[in-house]
Amino acid sequence: MQTVETLNEGLKRAYTLTISAKDILARVDAEVKQVAPQIRMPGFRPGKVPANLVKKMHGPQLEQEALNKAVQEGVQSLLAEQKLRPAMQPAVELSEGYAAGKDAEVKVSLEVLPDVPTPAIEGLTLERLTVEPTDAEIDTAVERIASQQKSFDPAAEGHPAVEGDQVIMNFAGSVDGVAFEGGTGEAMSIEIGSGRLIPGFEDQLVGAKVGEARKVNVTFPEDYPVPTLKGKDALFEVEVTAINTPKDTVADDEFAKALGLEGIEQLRGLLKGQIEQELNGLTRTHMKRKLLDQLAAAHDFPVPPTMVEAEFGQIWAQLEHEASHEADPEAARAEMEKDRDDYQKIAERRVRLGLLLSEIGQQNGVEVSQQEMQRLVLQAAQQYNPKDRERFIQYVQQDPMAAAQLRAPLYEDKVVDFLFDKAEISDRGVTREELEAAIEAEDDSIGGGHVHGPGCGHDHHDHDHDHAEKPKAKKAPAKKAAAKDAEPAEDVTEDKPKKAPAKKAAAKKADAPAEDAAAEAPAKPKKAPAKKKAAE
């Protein structure tokens, strides 16, 4: 194989590889020897079909396979010989006019990872904002648990249903007078005001009494998970068979014992621990952002444009997703366009920080152990159906990029922890409101931008609230509210899954950088074959 460099400009490289016809033919002959024993042909004993007949029957296919292998091996040899570290998958193109029996000319173009200057990690200073759980927060958490354990008593005779009551009903739904699958049910219980059913359904049960028949008219949301029902007007014939009124739940020792605990103080202790964990996560998020700000300010080096564009594409896809759930999507997109350049800078910052964190980790021996990796794979596999978990595990084991993608968030966290250990940290006690305001102030700064670290992979993990570090549109709170309002309601038959978790997963995925700089892998991993199951 002959190699000629045709471009060496900045981080861009291009080469022309010439694979001789003789090499391709030798590979075809090798393939013929390998497959010949498996060929069956009338008039010949198994495995005794002449090589020339095998070539005649399967020549074009064998030549294509031989050429593909030759190109793959040629590209890998090129990377090794030239000591190239591709930022993304190299672009490989077979020259026009190639024909069987001729030399193959292959054009390879790529961007390489930059030489990251020695990171400046001495003299880092950080402030750790700490918050102690308050009794009021613990009280609220206890009340929330109590409300989730709500119980009901039969309502008095003639009692009209009000919000908070539990209504037991039979129902039969139809669209344009025709019953539809999943639209009929018996003895279904629903708490009025819970928001579980199609918008408007529960409201029309207010005032109903036991034994009463009602006609409930609703319109299925445009994003309803059943395509044939999206946006359709439906009529439900409802018969109320029972009404129950809520009982006041007293959060005392007896209540805690019903939950399997020793008493209310143990429950309060457990909830306090959960709140502390949440607050510690917020503290870490704020401190990590400040750390990244210092690293970004102290380092500037060129980054591969293709990596930046891939990262920008993920940021923009997330913003598009959020805009689609605004009251006025077009206005939201117009607002996005005004800040396109800012988001482009955020993408560049993320990529640079990812490469920098990778370099810091490599120089200081930060590693993800085999045991840690096994735990990551098993944890990620839990999101799939049992029958697909083994497929996912095999996929990660066989695809280095998939493994790198999964490993990246933990690797980043370990690098950040290493830097925390080196930094001079001072503590300052604040309130939850002050800590959240500090984080929100950073979210509202479009020019700030934050990186998730050396790679993607937040599909399955939520490390230290890092998902909050994605760039936020200036109207982030409104976007969140709009997205929540647009989530489809549960089918009245309760046999359809809610789609909210799938939306959240999509949002997380869009937040993550596109490449694993730590692994210096050349390609973005393809999706796991069972991935779609996560949204079912």
Coordinates of C-alpha atoms in Angstrom, one line a residue:
M1 CA 0.0 0.0 0.0
Q2 CA 1.3 3.4 -0.9
T3 CA 0.5 6.5 1.2
V4 CA 0.7 10.1 0.1
E5 CA -0.1 13.0 2.4
T6 CA -2.2 15.6 0.5
L7 CA -3.1 18.0 3.3
N8 CA -1.5 19.1 6.6
E9 CA -3.1 22.3 7.7
G10 CA -3.8 23.1 11.4
L11 CA -5.7 20.0 12.7
K12 CA -6.7 18.9 9.3
R13 CA -5.0 16.0 7.5
A14 CA -5.7 14.2 4.2
Y15 CA -4.0 11.2 2.5
T16 CA -4.4 9.1 -0.6
L17 CA -3.9 5.4 -0.1
T18 CA -3.3 3.2 -3.1
I19 CA -4.1 -0.5 -2.7
S20 CA -2.7 -2.6 -5.5
A21 CA -4.9 -4.9 -7.5
K22 CA -2.4 -7.7 -6.6
D23 CA -3.1 -7.2 -2.9
I24 CA -6.9 -7.2 -3.5
L25 CA -6.6 -10.4 -5.6
A26 CA -4.6 -12.1 -3.0
R27 CA -7.2 -11.3 -0.4
V28 CA -9.9 -12.7 -2.8
D29 CA -8.0 -15.9 -3.1
A30 CA -7.7 -16.1 0.6
E31 CA -11.4 -15.6 1.0
V32 CA -12.1 -18.3 -1.6
K33 CA -10.0 -20.8 0.3
Q34 CA -11.9 -19.9 3.4
V35 CA -15.4 -20.2 2.0
A36 CA -14.9 -23.0 -0.5
P37 CA -15.4 -25.9 2.0
Q38 CA -18.8 -24.4 2.7
I39 CA -19.9 -24.2 -0.9
R40 CA -22.4 -26.7 -2.2
M41 CA -22.8 -27.3 -5.9
P42 CA -24.5 -30.1 -7.9
G43 CA -22.0 -32.6 -9.3
F44 CA -19.4 -31.9 -6.7
R45 CA -18.8 -33.4 -3.3
P46 CA -19.1 -31.0 -0.3
G47 CA -15.9 -28.9 -0.1
K48 CA -14.6 -30.0 -3.5
V49 CA -16.0 -27.2 -5.6
P50 CA -13.1 -25.8 -7.7
A51 CA -11.8 -22.4 -6.8
N52 CA -12.5 -20.9 -10.3
L53 CA -16.1 -21.9 -10.0
V54 CA -16.4 -20.4 -6.5
K55 CA -14.9 -17.2 -8.0
K56 CA -17.4 -17.3 -10.8
M57 CA -20.3 -17.7 -8.5
H58 CA -19.3 -15.3 -5.7
G59 CA -16.5 -13.2 -7.2
P60 CA -18.1 -9.7 -7.0
Q61 CA -19.2 -10.3 -3.4
L62 CA -15.8 -11.7 -2.4
E63 CA -14.0 -8.8 -4.1
Q64 CA -16.1 -6.2 -2.4
E65 CA -15.5 -7.9 1.0
A66 CA -11.7 -8.1 0.3
L67 CA -11.7 -4.4 -0.7
N68 CA -13.5 -3.3 2.4
K69 CA -11.1 -5.2 4.6
A70 CA -8.1 -3.8 2.8
V71 CA -9.4 -0.2 3.2
Q72 CA -10.2 -0.8 6.9
E73 CA -6.7 -2.2 7.5
G74 CA -5.1 0.5 5.4
V75 CA -6.8 3.3 7.4
Q76 CA -5.7 1.7 10.7
S77 CA -2.2 1.3 9.5
L78 CA -2.2 4.9 8.4
L79 CA -3.3 6.1 11.8
A80 CA -0.6 3.9 13.5
E81 CA 2.2 4.8 11.2
Q82 CA 1.5 8.5 11.2
K83 CA 0.7 8.5 15.0
L84 CA -2.6 10.2 14.3
R85 CA -5.2 10.7 17.0
P86 CA -8.4 11.4 15.1
A87 CA -11.0 13.7 16.7
M88 CA -13.9 12.1 14.8
Q89 CA -14.3 9.1 12.4
P90 CA -12.1 9.6 9.4
A91 CA -13.9 10.2 6.1
V92 CA -13.0 7.5 3.7
E93 CA -13.9 7.7 0.0
L94 CA -13.1 5.3 -2.8
S95 CA -12.1 7.2 -6.0
E96 CA -14.5 7.2 -8.9
G97 CA -13.8 4.9 -11.7
Y98 CA -12.5 1.9 -9.7
A99 CA -13.1 -1.4 -11.4
A100 CA -12.3 -5.0 -10.6
G101 CA -8.7 -5.9 -11.4
K102 CA -7.4 -2.3 -10.9
D103 CA -5.6 -0.6 -8.2
A104 CA -7.9 1.1 -5.6
E105 CA -7.3 4.7 -4.7
V106 CA -8.7 5.7 -1.4
K107 CA -9.0 9.3 0.0
V108 CA -8.8 9.6 3.7
S109 CA -9.5 13.0 5.5
L110 CA -9.7 13.7 9.2
E111 CA -9.1 16.1 12.0
V112 CA -6.7 15.2 14.7
L113 CA -6.8 16.0 18.4
P114 CA -4.6 19.0 19.3
D115 CA -1.6 18.8 21.5
V116 CA -3.0 20.1 24.7
P117 CA -0.5 22.3 26.6
T118 CA 0.6 21.2 30.0
P119 CA -2.5 22.1 32.2
A120 CA -2.1 24.8 34.8
I121 CA -3.7 23.2 37.8
E122 CA -1.7 24.8 40.6
G123 CA -3.1 27.6 42.7
L124 CA -6.8 26.7 42.2
T125 CA -9.0 28.4 44.7
L126 CA -12.7 27.5 45.3
E127 CA -15.5 28.4 47.6
R128 CA -17.8 25.7 48.8
L129 CA -21.3 26.9 49.6
T130 CA -22.8 24.6 52.2
V131 CA -26.4 24.3 53.3
E132 CA -27.8 22.5 56.3
P133 CA -31.3 20.9 56.1
T134 CA -33.9 22.8 58.1
D135 CA -36.6 21.4 60.2
A136 CA -39.1 23.0 57.9
E137 CA -37.7 21.1 54.9
I138 CA -37.8 17.9 56.8
D139 CA -41.4 18.6 57.9
T140 CA -42.3 19.2 54.2
A141 CA -40.7 16.0 53.2
V142 CA -42.6 14.1 55.9
E143 CA -45.9 15.7 54.8
R144 CA -45.1 14.7 51.2
I145 CA -44.6 11.1 52.2
A146 CA -47.9 11.2 54.2
S147 CA -49.8 12.6 51.2
Q148 CA -48.5 9.8 49.0
Q149 CA -49.9 7.3 51.5
K150 CA -53.3 8.8 51.3
S151 CA -56.2 6.5 52.3
F152 CA -59.9 6.9 51.6
D153 CA -63.2 6.2 53.3
P154 CA -66.6 5.6 51.6
A155 CA -68.4 8.9 51.0
A156 CA -71.7 9.6 52.6
E157 CA -74.8 8.7 50.6
G158 CA -75.5 11.4 48.0
H159 CA -72.1 13.0 48.4
P160 CA -71.1 14.9 45.1
A161 CA -67.5 14.2 44.0
V162 CA -65.1 17.1 44.6
E163 CA -61.4 17.6 43.9
G164 CA -59.4 15.2 46.0
D165 CA -62.1 12.5 46.1
Q166 CA -61.5 9.1 44.7
V167 CA -64.0 8.1 42.0
I168 CA -64.6 4.5 41.0
M169 CA -66.1 4.2 37.5
N170 CA -66.9 2.1 34.5
F171 CA -66.3 3.7 31.1
A172 CA -66.6 3.2 27.4
G173 CA -64.9 5.6 24.9
S174 CA -65.6 6.2 21.3
V175 CA -64.3 8.5 18.5
D176 CA -66.9 9.5 15.8
G177 CA -69.2 6.9 17.4
V178 CA -66.7 4.0 17.0
A179 CA -65.2 2.3 20.1
F180 CA -61.4 2.2 20.1
E181 CA -58.9 -0.2 21.6
G182 CA -58.1 0.5 25.2
G183 CA -61.1 2.9 25.6
T184 CA -63.2 0.6 27.8
G185 CA -62.7 -0.4 31.4
E186 CA -64.5 -1.3 34.7
A187 CA -63.9 -0.4 38.3
M188 CA -61.2 2.1 37.5
S189 CA -60.3 4.4 40.4
I190 CA -59.1 7.9 39.9
E191 CA -58.4 10.8 42.3
I192 CA -59.9 14.0 40.9
G193 CA -57.2 16.5 40.4
S194 CA -54.4 14.1 40.1
G195 CA -53.9 14.9 36.4
R196 CA -53.5 11.3 35.5
L197 CA -56.2 11.3 32.8
I198 CA -56.6 13.1 29.5
P199 CA -56.9 16.9 30.1
G200 CA -60.5 17.8 31.0
F201 CA -61.6 14.3 31.9
E202 CA -61.3 14.6 35.7
D203 CA -62.8 18.1 35.8
Q204 CA -66.0 16.7 34.3
L205 CA -66.4 14.2 37.2
V206 CA -66.8 17.0 39.7
G207 CA -70.3 16.9 41.1
A208 CA -71.0 13.3 40.1
K209 CA -72.8 11.0 42.5
V210 CA -72.8 7.2 43.0
G211 CA -75.0 5.6 40.4
E212 CA -74.9 8.6 38.1
A213 CA -74.1 8.2 34.4
R214 CA -72.2 11.0 32.7
K215 CA -71.0 11.8 29.2
V216 CA -67.4 13.1 29.2
N217 CA -66.2 14.9 26.1
V218 CA -62.4 15.3 25.7
T219 CA -59.8 15.9 23.0
F220 CA -56.7 13.7 22.9
P221 CA -53.5 15.8 23.0
E222 CA -51.5 16.2 19.8
D223 CA -48.6 14.4 21.3
Y224 CA -50.7 11.5 22.6
P225 CA -48.7 8.2 22.3
V226 CA -51.4 6.5 20.2
P227 CA -51.1 7.9 16.6
T228 CA -54.7 7.1 15.7
L229 CA -56.0 9.1 18.7
K230 CA -53.8 12.2 18.4
G231 CA -55.9 15.4 18.4
K232 CA -59.2 13.4 18.1
D233 CA -62.4 14.3 19.9
A234 CA -63.7 11.5 22.0
L235 CA -66.8 10.7 24.0
F236 CA -66.7 8.6 27.2
E237 CA -69.9 7.1 28.7
V238 CA -69.1 7.0 32.4
E239 CA -70.9 5.3 35.2
V240 CA -69.9 6.2 38.7
T241 CA -70.0 3.1 40.9
A242 CA -68.5 4.5 44.1
I243 CA -67.0 7.6 45.7
N244 CA -64.4 7.7 48.5
T245 CA -63.3 10.8 50.4
P246 CA -59.7 11.2 51.6
K247 CA -58.7 10.5 55.2
D248 CA -56.3 12.8 57.0
T249 CA -53.0 11.0 57.4
V250 CA -51.2 11.8 60.7
A251 CA -47.4 11.6 60.4
D252 CA -46.8 9.9 63.8
D253 CA -45.1 6.8 65.1
E254 CA -47.9 4.6 63.9
F255 CA -47.6 6.0 60.4
A256 CA -43.9 5.4 60.4
K257 CA -44.3 1.8 61.7
A258 CA -46.8 1.2 58.8
L259 CA -43.9 2.0 56.5
G260 CA -41.7 -0.6 58.2
L261 CA -39.7 1.8 60.4
E262 CA -39.3 2.1 64.2
G263 CA -41.0 5.4 64.5
I264 CA -41.3 8.9 63.2
E265 CA -37.8 10.0 64.3
Q266 CA -36.3 7.3 62.1
L267 CA -38.3 8.5 59.1
R268 CA -37.2 12.1 59.8
G269 CA -33.6 10.9 60.0
L270 CA -33.8 9.1 56.7
L271 CA -35.4 12.1 55.0
K272 CA -32.8 14.4 56.5
G273 CA -30.1 12.2 54.9
Q274 CA -31.9 12.5 51.5
I275 CA -32.1 16.2 51.8
E276 CA -28.4 16.4 52.7
Q277 CA -27.5 14.3 49.7
E278 CA -29.5 16.6 47.4
L279 CA -27.9 19.8 48.9
N280 CA -24.4 18.2 48.6
G281 CA -25.2 17.6 45.0
L282 CA -26.1 21.3 44.5
T283 CA -23.0 22.4 46.3
R284 CA -20.8 20.2 44.1
T285 CA -22.5 21.5 41.0
H286 CA -21.8 25.1 41.9
M287 CA -18.2 24.3 42.9
K288 CA -17.6 22.3 39.8
R289 CA -18.8 25.1 37.6
K290 CA -16.4 27.5 39.3
L291 CA -13.6 25.1 38.8
L292 CA -14.4 24.8 35.1
D293 CA -14.6 28.5 34.8
Q294 CA -11.0 28.8 36.2
L295 CA -9.7 26.1 33.8
A296 CA -11.4 27.7 30.8
A297 CA -9.9 31.1 31.7
A298 CA -6.4 29.7 32.0
H299 CA -6.3 27.6 28.9
D300 CA -6.7 28.4 25.2
F301 CA -5.8 26.1 22.3
P302 CA -7.3 25.1 19.0
V303 CA -10.0 22.4 19.0
P304 CA -11.2 20.3 16.1
P305 CA -14.1 22.1 14.2
T306 CA -15.9 18.8 13.6
M307 CA -16.0 18.1 17.4
V308 CA -17.4 21.6 18.0
E309 CA -20.0 21.1 15.3
A310 CA -21.1 17.8 16.8
E311 CA -21.3 19.4 20.2
F312 CA -23.2 22.4 18.8
G313 CA -25.6 20.0 17.0
Q314 CA -26.5 18.4 20.3
I315 CA -27.0 21.7 22.1
W316 CA -29.2 23.0 19.3
A317 CA -31.2 19.8 19.2
Q318 CA -32.0 20.2 22.9
L319 CA -33.0 23.8 22.3
E320 CA -35.2 22.8 19.4
H321 CA -36.9 20.2 21.7
E322 CA -37.6 22.8 24.3
A323 CA -38.8 25.4 21.8
S324 CA -41.3 22.9 20.4
H325 CA -43.0 22.9 23.7
E326 CA -43.3 26.6 24.1
A327 CA -46.6 28.3 23.7
D328 CA -45.2 30.0 20.6
P329 CA -42.6 27.7 19.1
E330 CA -41.7 30.0 16.3
A331 CA -41.0 32.9 18.6
A332 CA -38.9 30.6 20.8
R333 CA -36.8 29.5 17.7
A334 CA -36.4 33.2 16.7
E335 CA -35.0 33.9 20.2
M336 CA -32.6 30.9 19.8
E337 CA -31.3 32.2 16.5
K338 CA -30.3 35.5 18.1
D339 CA -28.0 33.6 20.4
R340 CA -26.7 31.1 17.8
D341 CA -23.2 32.5 18.0
D342 CA -23.2 32.3 21.8
Y343 CA -24.2 28.7 21.7
Q344 CA -21.4 28.0 19.2
K345 CA -18.9 29.5 21.7
I346 CA -20.4 27.3 24.4
A347 CA -19.9 24.2 22.2
E348 CA -16.3 25.2 21.6
R349 CA -15.7 25.8 25.3
R350 CA -17.2 22.4 26.2
V351 CA -14.9 20.6 23.7
R352 CA -11.9 22.4 24.9
L353 CA -12.7 21.7 28.6
G354 CA -13.3 18.0 27.7
L355 CA -9.9 17.7 26.1
L356 CA -8.3 19.5 29.0
L357 CA -9.9 17.3 31.6
S358 CA -8.8 14.3 29.6
E359 CA -5.2 15.5 29.5
I360 CA -5.3 16.3 33.3
G361 CA -6.5 12.8 34.0
Q362 CA -4.0 11.1 31.8
Q363 CA -1.1 13.1 33.2
N364 CA -2.1 12.3 36.8
G365 CA -3.0 8.7 36.4
V366 CA -6.8 9.0 36.8
E367 CA -8.4 5.8 35.7
V368 CA -11.7 4.0 35.8
S369 CA -11.1 0.5 37.2
Q370 CA -12.4 -2.7 35.6
Q371 CA -14.7 -3.2 38.6
E372 CA -16.1 0.3 38.3
M373 CA -16.7 -0.2 34.6
Q374 CA -18.5 -3.5 35.2
R375 CA -20.8 -1.7 37.7
L376 CA -21.5 1.0 35.1
V377 CA -22.4 -1.5 32.5
L378 CA -24.7 -3.4 34.9
Q379 CA -26.3 -0.2 36.1
A380 CA -26.9 1.0 32.5
A381 CA -28.3 -2.4 31.5
Q382 CA -31.1 -2.0 34.1
Q383 CA -32.9 0.5 31.9
Y384 CA -33.6 -2.2 29.3
N385 CA -36.1 -5.0 29.4
P386 CA -34.7 -8.2 30.9
K387 CA -34.5 -9.9 27.5
D388 CA -32.5 -7.0 26.1
R389 CA -30.0 -6.5 29.0
E390 CA -27.6 -9.2 27.8
R391 CA -27.6 -7.8 24.3
F392 CA -26.8 -4.4 25.7
I393 CA -23.9 -5.8 27.8
Q394 CA -22.5 -7.6 24.8
Y395 CA -22.8 -4.5 22.7
V396 CA -20.8 -2.5 25.2
Q397 CA -18.2 -5.2 25.5
Q398 CA -17.8 -5.4 21.7
D399 CA -17.9 -1.7 20.8
P400 CA -15.0 0.3 22.3
M401 CA -16.7 3.6 21.6
A402 CA -19.9 2.5 23.4
A403 CA -17.7 1.6 26.4
A404 CA -15.9 4.9 26.3
Q405 CA -19.2 6.8 26.1
L406 CA -20.4 4.9 29.2
R407 CA -17.2 5.4 31.1
A408 CA -16.8 9.2 30.3
P409 CA -19.1 10.7 33.1
L410 CA -17.4 8.7 35.8
Y411 CA -13.9 9.5 34.4
E412 CA -14.8 13.2 34.4
D413 CA -16.0 13.0 38.0
K414 CA -12.8 11.4 39.1
V415 CA -10.8 14.1 37.4
V416 CA -12.9 16.8 39.0
D417 CA -12.4 15.1 42.4
F418 CA -8.7 15.0 41.8
L419 CA -8.7 18.8 41.1
F420 CA -10.9 19.4 44.2
D421 CA -8.2 17.7 46.3
K422 CA -5.5 20.0 44.8
A423 CA -7.5 23.2 45.2
E424 CA -7.6 25.5 48.2
I425 CA -11.2 25.4 49.3
S426 CA -12.9 27.7 51.8
D427 CA -16.4 27.0 53.2
R428 CA -19.3 29.4 53.5
G429 CA -22.6 28.6 54.9
V430 CA -25.6 29.8 52.9
T431 CA -29.3 29.1 52.6
R432 CA -30.8 26.8 50.0
E433 CA -32.3 29.8 48.2
E434 CA -28.9 31.5 48.0
L435 CA -27.2 28.4 46.6
E436 CA -30.0 27.8 44.0
A437 CA -29.8 31.5 43.1
A438 CA -26.1 31.2 42.5
I439 CA -26.6 28.2 40.2
E440 CA -29.5 29.9 38.4
A441 CA -27.4 33.0 37.8
E442 CA -24.9 30.8 36.0
D443 CA -27.7 29.1 34.0
D444 CA -29.0 32.4 32.8
S445 CA -25.6 33.5 31.5
I446 CA -25.7 32.2 28.0
G447 CA -22.0 33.1 27.4
G448 CA -20.9 31.0 30.4
G449 CA -21.4 27.5 29.1
H450 CA -20.2 24.4 30.8
V451 CA -18.9 21.1 29.7
H452 CA -19.9 17.6 30.8
G453 CA -16.4 16.5 30.6
P454 CA -14.3 14.2 28.3
G455 CA -17.2 12.5 26.5
C456 CA -20.8 11.9 26.3
G457 CA -22.7 9.4 28.4
H458 CA -25.2 11.2 30.5
D459 CA -27.9 9.1 28.9
H460 CA -27.9 6.7 31.8
H461 CA -26.3 8.7 34.7
D462 CA -27.0 11.9 36.5
H463 CA -23.7 12.6 38.1
D464 CA -23.7 15.4 40.6
H465 CA -26.6 17.2 38.9
D466 CA -24.3 17.7 35.9
H467 CA -27.4 17.8 33.7
A468 CA -28.0 21.3 35.0
E469 CA -24.8 22.4 33.3
K470 CA -26.2 22.5 29.8
P471 CA -26.6 25.9 28.3
K472 CA -30.0 27.4 29.2
A473 CA -32.1 29.7 27.1
K474 CA -32.8 33.0 28.7
K475 CA -36.4 31.9 29.4
A476 CA -35.4 28.5 30.8
P477 CA -38.1 28.4 33.6
A478 CA -40.8 29.1 31.0
K479 CA -39.5 26.4 28.8
K480 CA -39.6 23.9 31.6
A481 CA -43.1 24.8 32.4
A482 CA -44.2 24.6 28.8
A483 CA -42.6 21.2 28.4
K484 CA -44.3 19.9 31.5
D485 CA -47.7 21.1 30.4
A486 CA -47.3 19.4 27.0
E487 CA -46.6 16.0 28.4
P488 CA -49.3 13.6 27.3
A489 CA -51.8 12.6 30.0
E490 CA -52.2 9.0 31.0
D491 CA -54.8 6.9 29.0
V492 CA -58.0 6.5 31.0
T493 CA -57.5 2.8 30.7
E494 CA -54.2 3.1 32.4
D495 CA -52.6 0.6 30.0
K496 CA -50.4 3.1 28.3
P497 CA -47.1 4.3 29.7
K498 CA -46.6 8.0 30.4
K499 CA -44.1 9.6 28.0
A500 CA -42.5 12.0 30.4
P501 CA -39.6 9.7 31.3
A502 CA -38.8 9.3 27.6
K503 CA -38.7 13.1 27.1
K504 CA -36.4 13.6 30.1
A505 CA -34.1 10.9 28.7
A506 CA -34.0 12.6 25.3
A507 CA -33.2 15.9 27.0
K508 CA -30.3 14.4 28.9
K509 CA -29.0 12.8 25.8
A510 CA -29.0 16.2 24.0
D511 CA -27.0 17.7 26.9
A512 CA -23.9 15.5 26.4
P513 CA -20.8 16.3 24.4
A514 CA -20.4 14.1 21.3
E515 CA -16.9 12.7 21.8
D516 CA -14.8 10.9 24.4
A517 CA -11.6 12.8 24.3
A518 CA -10.2 10.6 27.1
A519 CA -10.4 7.6 24.9
E520 CA -9.3 9.5 21.8
A521 CA -11.7 7.3 19.9
P522 CA -12.2 8.1 16.2
A523 CA -15.9 7.7 15.9
K524 CA -19.2 8.5 17.6
P525 CA -20.7 5.2 18.7
K526 CA -23.7 3.8 17.0
K527 CA -26.8 3.3 19.2
A528 CA -27.3 0.2 21.1
P529 CA -29.7 -2.1 19.2
A530 CA -32.1 -2.2 22.1
K531 CA -32.0 1.5 22.9
K532 CA -35.6 2.1 21.8
K533 CA -36.8 0.0 24.6
A534 CA -35.8 2.7 27.1
A535 CA -38.7 4.9 25.8
E536 CA -41.4 2.1 25.9

